[in-house]
Short mmCIF file of C-alpha atoms and ligand atoms in Angstrom, two decimals:
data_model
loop_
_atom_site.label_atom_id
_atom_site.label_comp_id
_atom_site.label_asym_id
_atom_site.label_seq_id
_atom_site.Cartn_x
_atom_site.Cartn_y
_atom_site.Cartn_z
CA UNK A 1 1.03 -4.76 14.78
CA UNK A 2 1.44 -4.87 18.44
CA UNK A 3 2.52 -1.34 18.75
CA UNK A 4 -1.20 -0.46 17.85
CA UNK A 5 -4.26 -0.88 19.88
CA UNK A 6 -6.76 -0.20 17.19
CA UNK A 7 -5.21 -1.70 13.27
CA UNK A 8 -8.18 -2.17 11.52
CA UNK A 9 -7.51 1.01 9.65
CA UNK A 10 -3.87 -0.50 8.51
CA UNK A 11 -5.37 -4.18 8.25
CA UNK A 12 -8.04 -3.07 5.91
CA UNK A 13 -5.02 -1.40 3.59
CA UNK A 14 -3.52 -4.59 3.74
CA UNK A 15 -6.83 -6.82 2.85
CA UNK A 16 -6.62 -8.84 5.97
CA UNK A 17 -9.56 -9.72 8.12
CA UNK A 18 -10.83 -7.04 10.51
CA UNK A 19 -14.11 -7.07 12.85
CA UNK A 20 -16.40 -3.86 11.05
CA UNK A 21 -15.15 -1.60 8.40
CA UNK A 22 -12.66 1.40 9.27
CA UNK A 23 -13.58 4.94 9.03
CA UNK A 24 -11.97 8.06 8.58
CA UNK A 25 -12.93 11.20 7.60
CA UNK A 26 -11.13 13.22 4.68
CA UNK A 27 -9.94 16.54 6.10
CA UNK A 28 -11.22 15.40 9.64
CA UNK A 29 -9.02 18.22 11.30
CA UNK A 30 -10.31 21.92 10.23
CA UNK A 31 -12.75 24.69 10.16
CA UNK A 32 -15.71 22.68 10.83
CA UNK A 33 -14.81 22.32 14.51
CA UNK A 34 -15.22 25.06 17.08
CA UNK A 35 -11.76 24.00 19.00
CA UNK A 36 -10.07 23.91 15.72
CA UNK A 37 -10.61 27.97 14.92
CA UNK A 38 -9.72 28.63 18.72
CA UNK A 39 -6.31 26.85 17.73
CA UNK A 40 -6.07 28.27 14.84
CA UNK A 41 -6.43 31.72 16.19
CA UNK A 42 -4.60 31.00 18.86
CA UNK A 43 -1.47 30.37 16.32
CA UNK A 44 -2.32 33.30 14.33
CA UNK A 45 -2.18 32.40 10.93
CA UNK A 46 -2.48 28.76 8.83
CA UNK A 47 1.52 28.10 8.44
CA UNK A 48 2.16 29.16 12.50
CA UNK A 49 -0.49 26.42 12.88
CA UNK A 50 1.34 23.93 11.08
CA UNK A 51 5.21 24.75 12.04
CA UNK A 52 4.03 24.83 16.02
CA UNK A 53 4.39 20.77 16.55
CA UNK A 54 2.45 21.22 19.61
CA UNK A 55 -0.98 22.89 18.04
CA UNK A 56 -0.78 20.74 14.94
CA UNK A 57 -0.73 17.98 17.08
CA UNK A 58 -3.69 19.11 19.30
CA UNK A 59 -5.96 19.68 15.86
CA UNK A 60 -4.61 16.47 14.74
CA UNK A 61 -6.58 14.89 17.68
CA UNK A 62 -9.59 17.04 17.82
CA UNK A 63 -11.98 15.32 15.76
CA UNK A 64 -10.81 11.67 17.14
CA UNK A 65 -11.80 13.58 20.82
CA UNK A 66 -15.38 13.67 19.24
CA UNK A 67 -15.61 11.27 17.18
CA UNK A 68 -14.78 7.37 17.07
CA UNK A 69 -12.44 7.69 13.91
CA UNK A 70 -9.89 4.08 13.49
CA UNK A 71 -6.91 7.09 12.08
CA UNK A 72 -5.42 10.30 13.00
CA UNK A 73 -4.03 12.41 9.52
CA UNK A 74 -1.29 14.30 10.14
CA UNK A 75 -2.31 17.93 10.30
CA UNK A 76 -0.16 19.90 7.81
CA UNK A 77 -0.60 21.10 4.13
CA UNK A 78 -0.11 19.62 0.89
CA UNK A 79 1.48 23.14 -0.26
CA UNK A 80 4.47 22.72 2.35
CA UNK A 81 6.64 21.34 0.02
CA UNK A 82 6.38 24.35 -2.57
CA UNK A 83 6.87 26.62 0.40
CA UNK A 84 9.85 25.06 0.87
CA UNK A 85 10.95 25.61 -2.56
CA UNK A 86 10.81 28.98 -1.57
CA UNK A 87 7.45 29.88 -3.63
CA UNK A 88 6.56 32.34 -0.76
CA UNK A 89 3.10 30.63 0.82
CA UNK A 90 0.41 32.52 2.63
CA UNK A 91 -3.09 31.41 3.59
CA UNK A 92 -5.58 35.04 4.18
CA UNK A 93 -8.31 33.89 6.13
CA UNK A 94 -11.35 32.50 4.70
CA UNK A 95 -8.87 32.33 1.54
CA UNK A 96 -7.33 29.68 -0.50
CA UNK A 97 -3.71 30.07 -0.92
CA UNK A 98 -1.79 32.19 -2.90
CA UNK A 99 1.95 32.18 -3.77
CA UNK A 100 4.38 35.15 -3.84
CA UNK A 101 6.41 33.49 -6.67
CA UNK A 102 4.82 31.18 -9.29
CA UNK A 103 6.71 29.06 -11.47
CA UNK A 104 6.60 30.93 -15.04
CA UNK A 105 9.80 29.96 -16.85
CA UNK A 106 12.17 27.27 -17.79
CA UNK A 107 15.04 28.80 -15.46
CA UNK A 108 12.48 29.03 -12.57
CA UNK A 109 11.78 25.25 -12.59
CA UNK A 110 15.73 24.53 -13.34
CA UNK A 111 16.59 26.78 -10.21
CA UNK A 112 14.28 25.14 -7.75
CA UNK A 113 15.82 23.19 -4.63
CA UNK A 114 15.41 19.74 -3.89
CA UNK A 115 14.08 20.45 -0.13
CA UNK A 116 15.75 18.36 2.70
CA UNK A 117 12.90 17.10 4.63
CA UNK A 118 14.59 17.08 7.97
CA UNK A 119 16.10 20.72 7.70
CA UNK A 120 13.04 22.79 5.75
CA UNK A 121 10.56 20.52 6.55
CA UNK A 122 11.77 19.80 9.57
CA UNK A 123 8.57 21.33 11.02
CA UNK A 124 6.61 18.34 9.66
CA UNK A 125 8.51 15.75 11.20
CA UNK A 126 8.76 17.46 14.39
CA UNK A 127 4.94 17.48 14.31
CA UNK A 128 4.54 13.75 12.96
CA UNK A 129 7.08 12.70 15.86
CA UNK A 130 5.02 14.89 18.22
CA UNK A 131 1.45 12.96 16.98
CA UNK A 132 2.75 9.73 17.16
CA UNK A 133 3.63 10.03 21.16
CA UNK A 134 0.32 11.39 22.24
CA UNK A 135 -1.66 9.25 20.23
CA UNK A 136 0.40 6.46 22.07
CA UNK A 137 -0.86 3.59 19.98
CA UNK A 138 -4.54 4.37 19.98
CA UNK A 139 -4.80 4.37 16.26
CA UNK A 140 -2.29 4.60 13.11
CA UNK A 141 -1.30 8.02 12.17
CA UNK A 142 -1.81 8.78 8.49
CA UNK A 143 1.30 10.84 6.49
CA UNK A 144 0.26 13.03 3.38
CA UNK A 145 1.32 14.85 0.44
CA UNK A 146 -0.08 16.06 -2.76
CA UNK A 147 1.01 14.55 -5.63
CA UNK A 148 3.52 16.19 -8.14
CA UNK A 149 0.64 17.05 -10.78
CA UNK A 150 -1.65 18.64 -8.30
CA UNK A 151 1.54 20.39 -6.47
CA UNK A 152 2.38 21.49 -9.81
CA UNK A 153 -0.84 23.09 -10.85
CA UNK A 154 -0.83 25.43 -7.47
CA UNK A 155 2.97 26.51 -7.97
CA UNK A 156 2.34 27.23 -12.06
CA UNK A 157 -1.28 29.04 -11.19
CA UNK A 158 0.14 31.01 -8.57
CA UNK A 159 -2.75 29.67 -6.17
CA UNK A 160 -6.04 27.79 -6.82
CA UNK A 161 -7.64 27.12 -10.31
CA UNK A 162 -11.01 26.42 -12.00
CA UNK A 163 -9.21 26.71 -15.40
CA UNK A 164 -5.88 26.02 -14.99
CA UNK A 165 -5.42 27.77 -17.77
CA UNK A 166 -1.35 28.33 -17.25
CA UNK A 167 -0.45 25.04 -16.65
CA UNK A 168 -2.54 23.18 -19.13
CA UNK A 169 -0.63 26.16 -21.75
CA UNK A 170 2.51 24.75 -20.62
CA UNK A 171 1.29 21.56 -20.86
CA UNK A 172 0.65 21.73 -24.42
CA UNK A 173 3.45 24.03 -25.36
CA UNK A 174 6.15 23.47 -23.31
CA UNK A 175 6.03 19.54 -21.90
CA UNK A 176 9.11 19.14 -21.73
CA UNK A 177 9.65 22.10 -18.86
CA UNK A 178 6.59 20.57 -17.16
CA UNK A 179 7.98 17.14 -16.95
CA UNK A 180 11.20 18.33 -15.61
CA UNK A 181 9.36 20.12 -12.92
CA UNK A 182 7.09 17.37 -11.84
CA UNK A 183 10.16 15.02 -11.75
CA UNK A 184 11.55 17.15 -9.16
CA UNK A 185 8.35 17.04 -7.38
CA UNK A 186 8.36 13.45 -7.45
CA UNK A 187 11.71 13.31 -6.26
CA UNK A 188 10.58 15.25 -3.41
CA UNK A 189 7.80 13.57 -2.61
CA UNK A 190 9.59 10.43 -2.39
CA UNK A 191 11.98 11.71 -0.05
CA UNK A 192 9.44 14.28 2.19
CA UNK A 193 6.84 10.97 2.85
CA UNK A 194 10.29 8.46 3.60
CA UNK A 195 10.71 11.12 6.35
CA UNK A 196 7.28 11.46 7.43
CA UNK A 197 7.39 7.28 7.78
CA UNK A 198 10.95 7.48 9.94
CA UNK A 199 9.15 10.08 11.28
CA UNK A 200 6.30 8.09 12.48
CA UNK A 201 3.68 7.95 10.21
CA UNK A 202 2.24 3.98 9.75
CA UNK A 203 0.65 5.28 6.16
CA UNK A 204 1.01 7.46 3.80
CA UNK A 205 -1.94 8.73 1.36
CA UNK A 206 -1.18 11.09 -2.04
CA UNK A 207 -3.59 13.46 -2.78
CA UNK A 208 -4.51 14.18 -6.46
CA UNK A 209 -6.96 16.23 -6.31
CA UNK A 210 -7.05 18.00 -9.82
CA UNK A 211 -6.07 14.76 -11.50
CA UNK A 212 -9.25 14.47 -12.81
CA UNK A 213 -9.33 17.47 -14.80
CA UNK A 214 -6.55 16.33 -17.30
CA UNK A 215 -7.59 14.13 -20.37
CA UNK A 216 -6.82 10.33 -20.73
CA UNK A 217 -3.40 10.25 -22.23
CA UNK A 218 -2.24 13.47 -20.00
CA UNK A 219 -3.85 12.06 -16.93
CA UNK A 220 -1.12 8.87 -17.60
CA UNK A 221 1.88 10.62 -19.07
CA UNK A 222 1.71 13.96 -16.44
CA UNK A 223 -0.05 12.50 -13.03
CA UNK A 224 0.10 9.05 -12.65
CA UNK A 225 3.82 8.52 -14.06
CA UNK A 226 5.10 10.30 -11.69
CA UNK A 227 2.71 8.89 -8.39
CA UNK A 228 4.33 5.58 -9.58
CA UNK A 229 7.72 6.81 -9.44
CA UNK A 230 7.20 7.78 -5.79
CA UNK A 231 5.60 4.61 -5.05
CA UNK A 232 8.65 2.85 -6.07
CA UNK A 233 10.63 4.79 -4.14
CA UNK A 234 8.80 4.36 -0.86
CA UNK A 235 9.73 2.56 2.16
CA UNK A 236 7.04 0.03 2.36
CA UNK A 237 7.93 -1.64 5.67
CA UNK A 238 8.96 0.44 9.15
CA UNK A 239 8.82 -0.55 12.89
CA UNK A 240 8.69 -4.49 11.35
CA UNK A 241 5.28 -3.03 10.34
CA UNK A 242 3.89 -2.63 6.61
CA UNK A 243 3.48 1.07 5.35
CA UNK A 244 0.51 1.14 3.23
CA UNK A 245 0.76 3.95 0.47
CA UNK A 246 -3.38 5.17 -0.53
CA UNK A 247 -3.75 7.30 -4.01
CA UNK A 248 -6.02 9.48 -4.29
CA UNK A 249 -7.22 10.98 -7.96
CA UNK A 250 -10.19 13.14 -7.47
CA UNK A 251 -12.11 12.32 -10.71
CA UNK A 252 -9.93 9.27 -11.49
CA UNK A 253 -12.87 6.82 -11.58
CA UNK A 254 -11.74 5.57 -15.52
CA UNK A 255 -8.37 4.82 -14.34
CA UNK A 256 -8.63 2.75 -11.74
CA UNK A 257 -6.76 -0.40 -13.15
CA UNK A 258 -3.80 1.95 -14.08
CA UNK A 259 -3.82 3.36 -10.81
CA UNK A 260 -3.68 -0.36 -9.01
CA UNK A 261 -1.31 -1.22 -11.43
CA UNK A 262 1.21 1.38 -9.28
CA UNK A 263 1.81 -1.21 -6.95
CA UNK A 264 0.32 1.19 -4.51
CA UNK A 265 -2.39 -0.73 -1.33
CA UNK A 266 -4.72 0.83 -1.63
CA UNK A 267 -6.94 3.58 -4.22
CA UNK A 268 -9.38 6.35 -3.08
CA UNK A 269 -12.20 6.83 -4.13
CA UNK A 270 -14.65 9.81 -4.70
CA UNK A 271 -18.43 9.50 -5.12
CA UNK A 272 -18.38 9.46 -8.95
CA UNK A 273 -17.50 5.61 -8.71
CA UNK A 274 -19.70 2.67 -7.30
CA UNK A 275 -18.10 0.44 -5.20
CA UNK A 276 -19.17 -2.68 -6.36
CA UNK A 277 -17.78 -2.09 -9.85
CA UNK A 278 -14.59 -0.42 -8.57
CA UNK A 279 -14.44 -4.09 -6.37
CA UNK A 280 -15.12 -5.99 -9.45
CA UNK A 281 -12.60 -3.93 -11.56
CA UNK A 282 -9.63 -3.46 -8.91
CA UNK A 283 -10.21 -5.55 -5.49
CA UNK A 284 -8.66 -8.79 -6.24
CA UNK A 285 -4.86 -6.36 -6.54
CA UNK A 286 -5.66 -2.82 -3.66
CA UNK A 287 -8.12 -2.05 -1.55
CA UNK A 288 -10.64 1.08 -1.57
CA UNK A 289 -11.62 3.73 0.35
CA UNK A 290 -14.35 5.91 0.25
CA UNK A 291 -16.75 7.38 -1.36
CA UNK A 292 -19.54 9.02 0.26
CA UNK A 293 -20.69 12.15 -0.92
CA UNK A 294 -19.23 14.97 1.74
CA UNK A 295 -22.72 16.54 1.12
CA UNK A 296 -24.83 13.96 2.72
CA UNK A 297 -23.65 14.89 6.11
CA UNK A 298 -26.25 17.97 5.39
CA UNK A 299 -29.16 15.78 5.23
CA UNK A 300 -31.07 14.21 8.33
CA UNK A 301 -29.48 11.14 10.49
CA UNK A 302 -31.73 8.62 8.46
CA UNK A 303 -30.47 9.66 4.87
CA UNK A 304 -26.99 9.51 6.22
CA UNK A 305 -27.53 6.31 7.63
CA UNK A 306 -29.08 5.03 4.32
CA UNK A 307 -26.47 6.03 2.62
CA UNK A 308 -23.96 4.98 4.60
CA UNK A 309 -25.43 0.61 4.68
CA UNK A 310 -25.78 1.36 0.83
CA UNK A 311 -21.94 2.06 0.09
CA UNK A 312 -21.41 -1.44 2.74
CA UNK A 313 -23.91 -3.27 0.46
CA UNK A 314 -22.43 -2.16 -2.53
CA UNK A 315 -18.81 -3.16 -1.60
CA UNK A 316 -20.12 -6.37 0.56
CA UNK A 317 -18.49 -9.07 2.63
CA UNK A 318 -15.09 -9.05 2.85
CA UNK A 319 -11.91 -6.88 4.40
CA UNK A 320 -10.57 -4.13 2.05
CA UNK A 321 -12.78 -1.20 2.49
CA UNK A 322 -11.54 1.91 4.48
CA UNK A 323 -14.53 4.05 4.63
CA UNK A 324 -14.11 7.90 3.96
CA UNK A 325 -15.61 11.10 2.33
CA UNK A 326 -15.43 10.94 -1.10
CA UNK A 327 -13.58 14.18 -0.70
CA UNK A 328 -13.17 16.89 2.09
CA UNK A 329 -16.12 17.38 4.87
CA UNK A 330 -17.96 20.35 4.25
CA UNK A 331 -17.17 23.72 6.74
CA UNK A 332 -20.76 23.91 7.61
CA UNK A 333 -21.99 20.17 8.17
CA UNK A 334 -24.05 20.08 11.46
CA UNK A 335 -21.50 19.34 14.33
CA UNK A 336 -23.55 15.66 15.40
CA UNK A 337 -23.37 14.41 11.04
CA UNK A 338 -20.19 13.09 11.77
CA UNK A 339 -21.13 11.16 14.72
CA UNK A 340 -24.19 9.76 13.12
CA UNK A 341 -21.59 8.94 9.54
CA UNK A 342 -19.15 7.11 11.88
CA UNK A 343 -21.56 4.93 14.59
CA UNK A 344 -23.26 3.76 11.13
CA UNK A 345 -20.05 2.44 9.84
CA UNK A 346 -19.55 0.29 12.57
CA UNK A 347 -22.66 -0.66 13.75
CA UNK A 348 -23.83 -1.58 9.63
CA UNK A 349 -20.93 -3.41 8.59
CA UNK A 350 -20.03 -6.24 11.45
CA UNK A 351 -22.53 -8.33 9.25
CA UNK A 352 -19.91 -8.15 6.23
CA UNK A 353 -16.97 -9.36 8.39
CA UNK A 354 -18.89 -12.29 9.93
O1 1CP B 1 -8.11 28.59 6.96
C1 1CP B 1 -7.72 27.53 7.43
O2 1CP B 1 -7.79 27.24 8.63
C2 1CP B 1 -7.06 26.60 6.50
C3 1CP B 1 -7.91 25.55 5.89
C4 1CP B 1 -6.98 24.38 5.61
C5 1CP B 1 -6.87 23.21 6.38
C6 1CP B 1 -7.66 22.84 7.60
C7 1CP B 1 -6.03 24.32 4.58
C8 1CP B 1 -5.72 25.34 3.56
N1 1CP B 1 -5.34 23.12 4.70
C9 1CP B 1 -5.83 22.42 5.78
C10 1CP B 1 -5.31 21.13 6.30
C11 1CP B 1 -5.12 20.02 5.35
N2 1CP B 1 -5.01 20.13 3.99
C12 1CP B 1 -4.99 18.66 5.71
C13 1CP B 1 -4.89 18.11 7.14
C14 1CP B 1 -6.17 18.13 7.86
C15 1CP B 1 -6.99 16.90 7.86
O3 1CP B 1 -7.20 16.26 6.81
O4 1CP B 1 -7.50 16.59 8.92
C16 1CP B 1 -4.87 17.93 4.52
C17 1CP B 1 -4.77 16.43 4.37
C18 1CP B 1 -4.86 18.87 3.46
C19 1CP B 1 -4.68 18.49 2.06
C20 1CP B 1 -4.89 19.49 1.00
N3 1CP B 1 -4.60 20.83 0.98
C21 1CP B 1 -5.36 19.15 -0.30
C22 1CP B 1 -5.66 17.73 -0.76
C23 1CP B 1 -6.97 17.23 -0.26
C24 1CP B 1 -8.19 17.91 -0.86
O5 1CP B 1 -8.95 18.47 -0.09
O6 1CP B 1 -8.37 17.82 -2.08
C25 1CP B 1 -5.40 20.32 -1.07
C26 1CP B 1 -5.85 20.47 -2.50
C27 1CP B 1 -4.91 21.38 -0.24
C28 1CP B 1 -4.72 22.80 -0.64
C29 1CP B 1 -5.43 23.70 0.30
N4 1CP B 1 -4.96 24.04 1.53
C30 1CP B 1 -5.88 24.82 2.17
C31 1CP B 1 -6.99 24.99 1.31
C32 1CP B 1 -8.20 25.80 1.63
C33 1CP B 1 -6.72 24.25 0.15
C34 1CP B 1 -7.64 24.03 -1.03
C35 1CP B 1 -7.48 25.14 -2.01
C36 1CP B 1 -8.26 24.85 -3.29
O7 1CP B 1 -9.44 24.51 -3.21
O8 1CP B 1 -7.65 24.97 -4.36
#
């Protein structure tokens, strides 16, 4: 990995030796930071943010500005891809996001387009190519998408869910329509995170963030079927330098020998899950990121701290662990938590790589 200057976030994918544990922070980029809603006024709206390379790239490398993170995450959206689809995709501010044209019928899902990733999406890989120069080796850039189920559930709902009423109602009465839309989304997956890795990107994570909310048998059949298709089809070695591939379920704490069984490097983890039995259950075949509660960053240095050498205890000595959020940092975490989360990391866990 000579290209990069600091690979302990890609050699802890990859299980190999590293001197303290990696961090990361998921959703590191975003409203939390003061520069980031100058930027984001400054484009306007959420999707001028994320088609002007320039300003994605400079919120890309906010937080690592602040804070001593070992990855940069491409800033973007999971919900690009459906845009592209032509679903219609606006973001009101202070609003989740909301699509002009769901997906209600048969003919809807058998009339959507494959996007091209270099003409629609072009945008992205503008921005990836644009992050990888000014990060100039400092630390690996992270790719992203959602994954088919959890792209799915936004473009049947129409926006975000606590129900998911329509999509579970097609799930159970028309499966067959489902699975021929999620194949297309896992066909497009494959080919939108190939391009983010020509692109640039030196990993690429799939977020499944409503995973967790489908039952045993549906969670295998309708999400993880189809994150193992696109792990097959992904380009697992650029640059003469392995890709790792990091999935995500949100709430996918039973599953975690199905999900290693993917083939994929690495899992992620939310705060459900202890670490040493995720390590006992999975760590001989991926490795594991996360899991600290997002909501500890409320409490005082100390607690976060505590927490913090407790997760390190709990996965022990060893390479393996990329530490993260269990899920997305909170909006209104006080600006020095992160700081605090991060120096803890490293500082705690040189002991476990000695
Ligand atoms: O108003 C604003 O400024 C927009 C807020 C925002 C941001 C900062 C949205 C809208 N998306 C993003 C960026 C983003 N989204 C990133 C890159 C930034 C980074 O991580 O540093 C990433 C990786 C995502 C991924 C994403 N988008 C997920 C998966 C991860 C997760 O949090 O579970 C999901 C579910 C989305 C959908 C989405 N986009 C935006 C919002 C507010 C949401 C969530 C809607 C919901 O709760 O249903």
């Amino acid at each position: 990995m000579a290209t990069l200057k600091n690979d302990r976030y890609i050699k802890a994918l990859l299980r190999e030796p590293v001197d303290m544990t990696p961090v990361w922070m998921m959703r590191q980029a975003g409203r939390y930071l003061p520069e980031y809603k100058a930027t984001r006024a400054e484009a306007g709206d959420f999707m001028s943010l994320c088609r002007n390379a320039d300003l994605a790239c400079e919120v890309t490398l906010q937080p690592l500005r602040r804070y001593d993170l070992d990855a940069a995450i491409l800033f973007s959206d999971i919900l690009t891809i459906p845009d592209a689809m032509g679903l219609g995709l606006s973001f009101g501010v202070g609003e989740g996001p909301k699509f002009a044209h769901p997906i209600e019928t048969k003919t809807a899902v058998e009339n959507l387009p494959i996007p091209d990733p270099e003409v629609e999406l072009q945008y992205v890989m503008n921005a990836v190519r644009t992050i990888r120069r000014e990060l100039n080796g400092e630390v690996p850039l992270i790719g992203f998408s959602g994954s088919p189920w959890t792209l799915a559930t936004y473009m049947v709902e129409g926006g975000s869910s606590k129900a998911f009423t329509k999509i579970k109602k097609m799930m159970y009465s028309d499966p067959k329509v489902l699975h021929q839309l999620l194949d297309k989304l896992a066909y497009s997956v494959s080919l939108y995170l190939n391009a983010q890795i020509k692109a640039g990107a030196q990993s690429v994570m799939i977020f499944d963030t409503w995973g967790g909310v489908l039952g045993h048998r549906e969670y295998l059949d309708f999400s993880l079927q189809y994150m193992h298709k696109i792990v097959d089809n992904l380009i697992r070695e650029n640059e003469g330098n392995k890709v790792p591939v990091t999935l995500f379920t949100k709430g996918g704490g039973l599953w975690l020998e199905a999900i290693a069984d993917t083939g994929c490097d690495a899992i992620g983890l939310d705060w459900t899950v202890n670490l040493a039995d995720a390590k006992a259950r999975v760590g001989h075949k991926v490795a594991l990121q996360g899991n600290m509660d997002p909501s500890v960053l409320y409490a005082p240095a100390e607690r976060i701290e505590q927490e913090v050498k407790q997760i390190l205890a709990d996965f022990g000595k060893g390479s393996g662990h990329v530490f993260n959020l269990g899920h997305g940092i909170h909006q209104d975490v006080p600006e020095n938590s992160p700081h605090i989360f991060v120096e803890a990391i490293h500082q705690y866990s040189q002991p476990y790589h000695k």
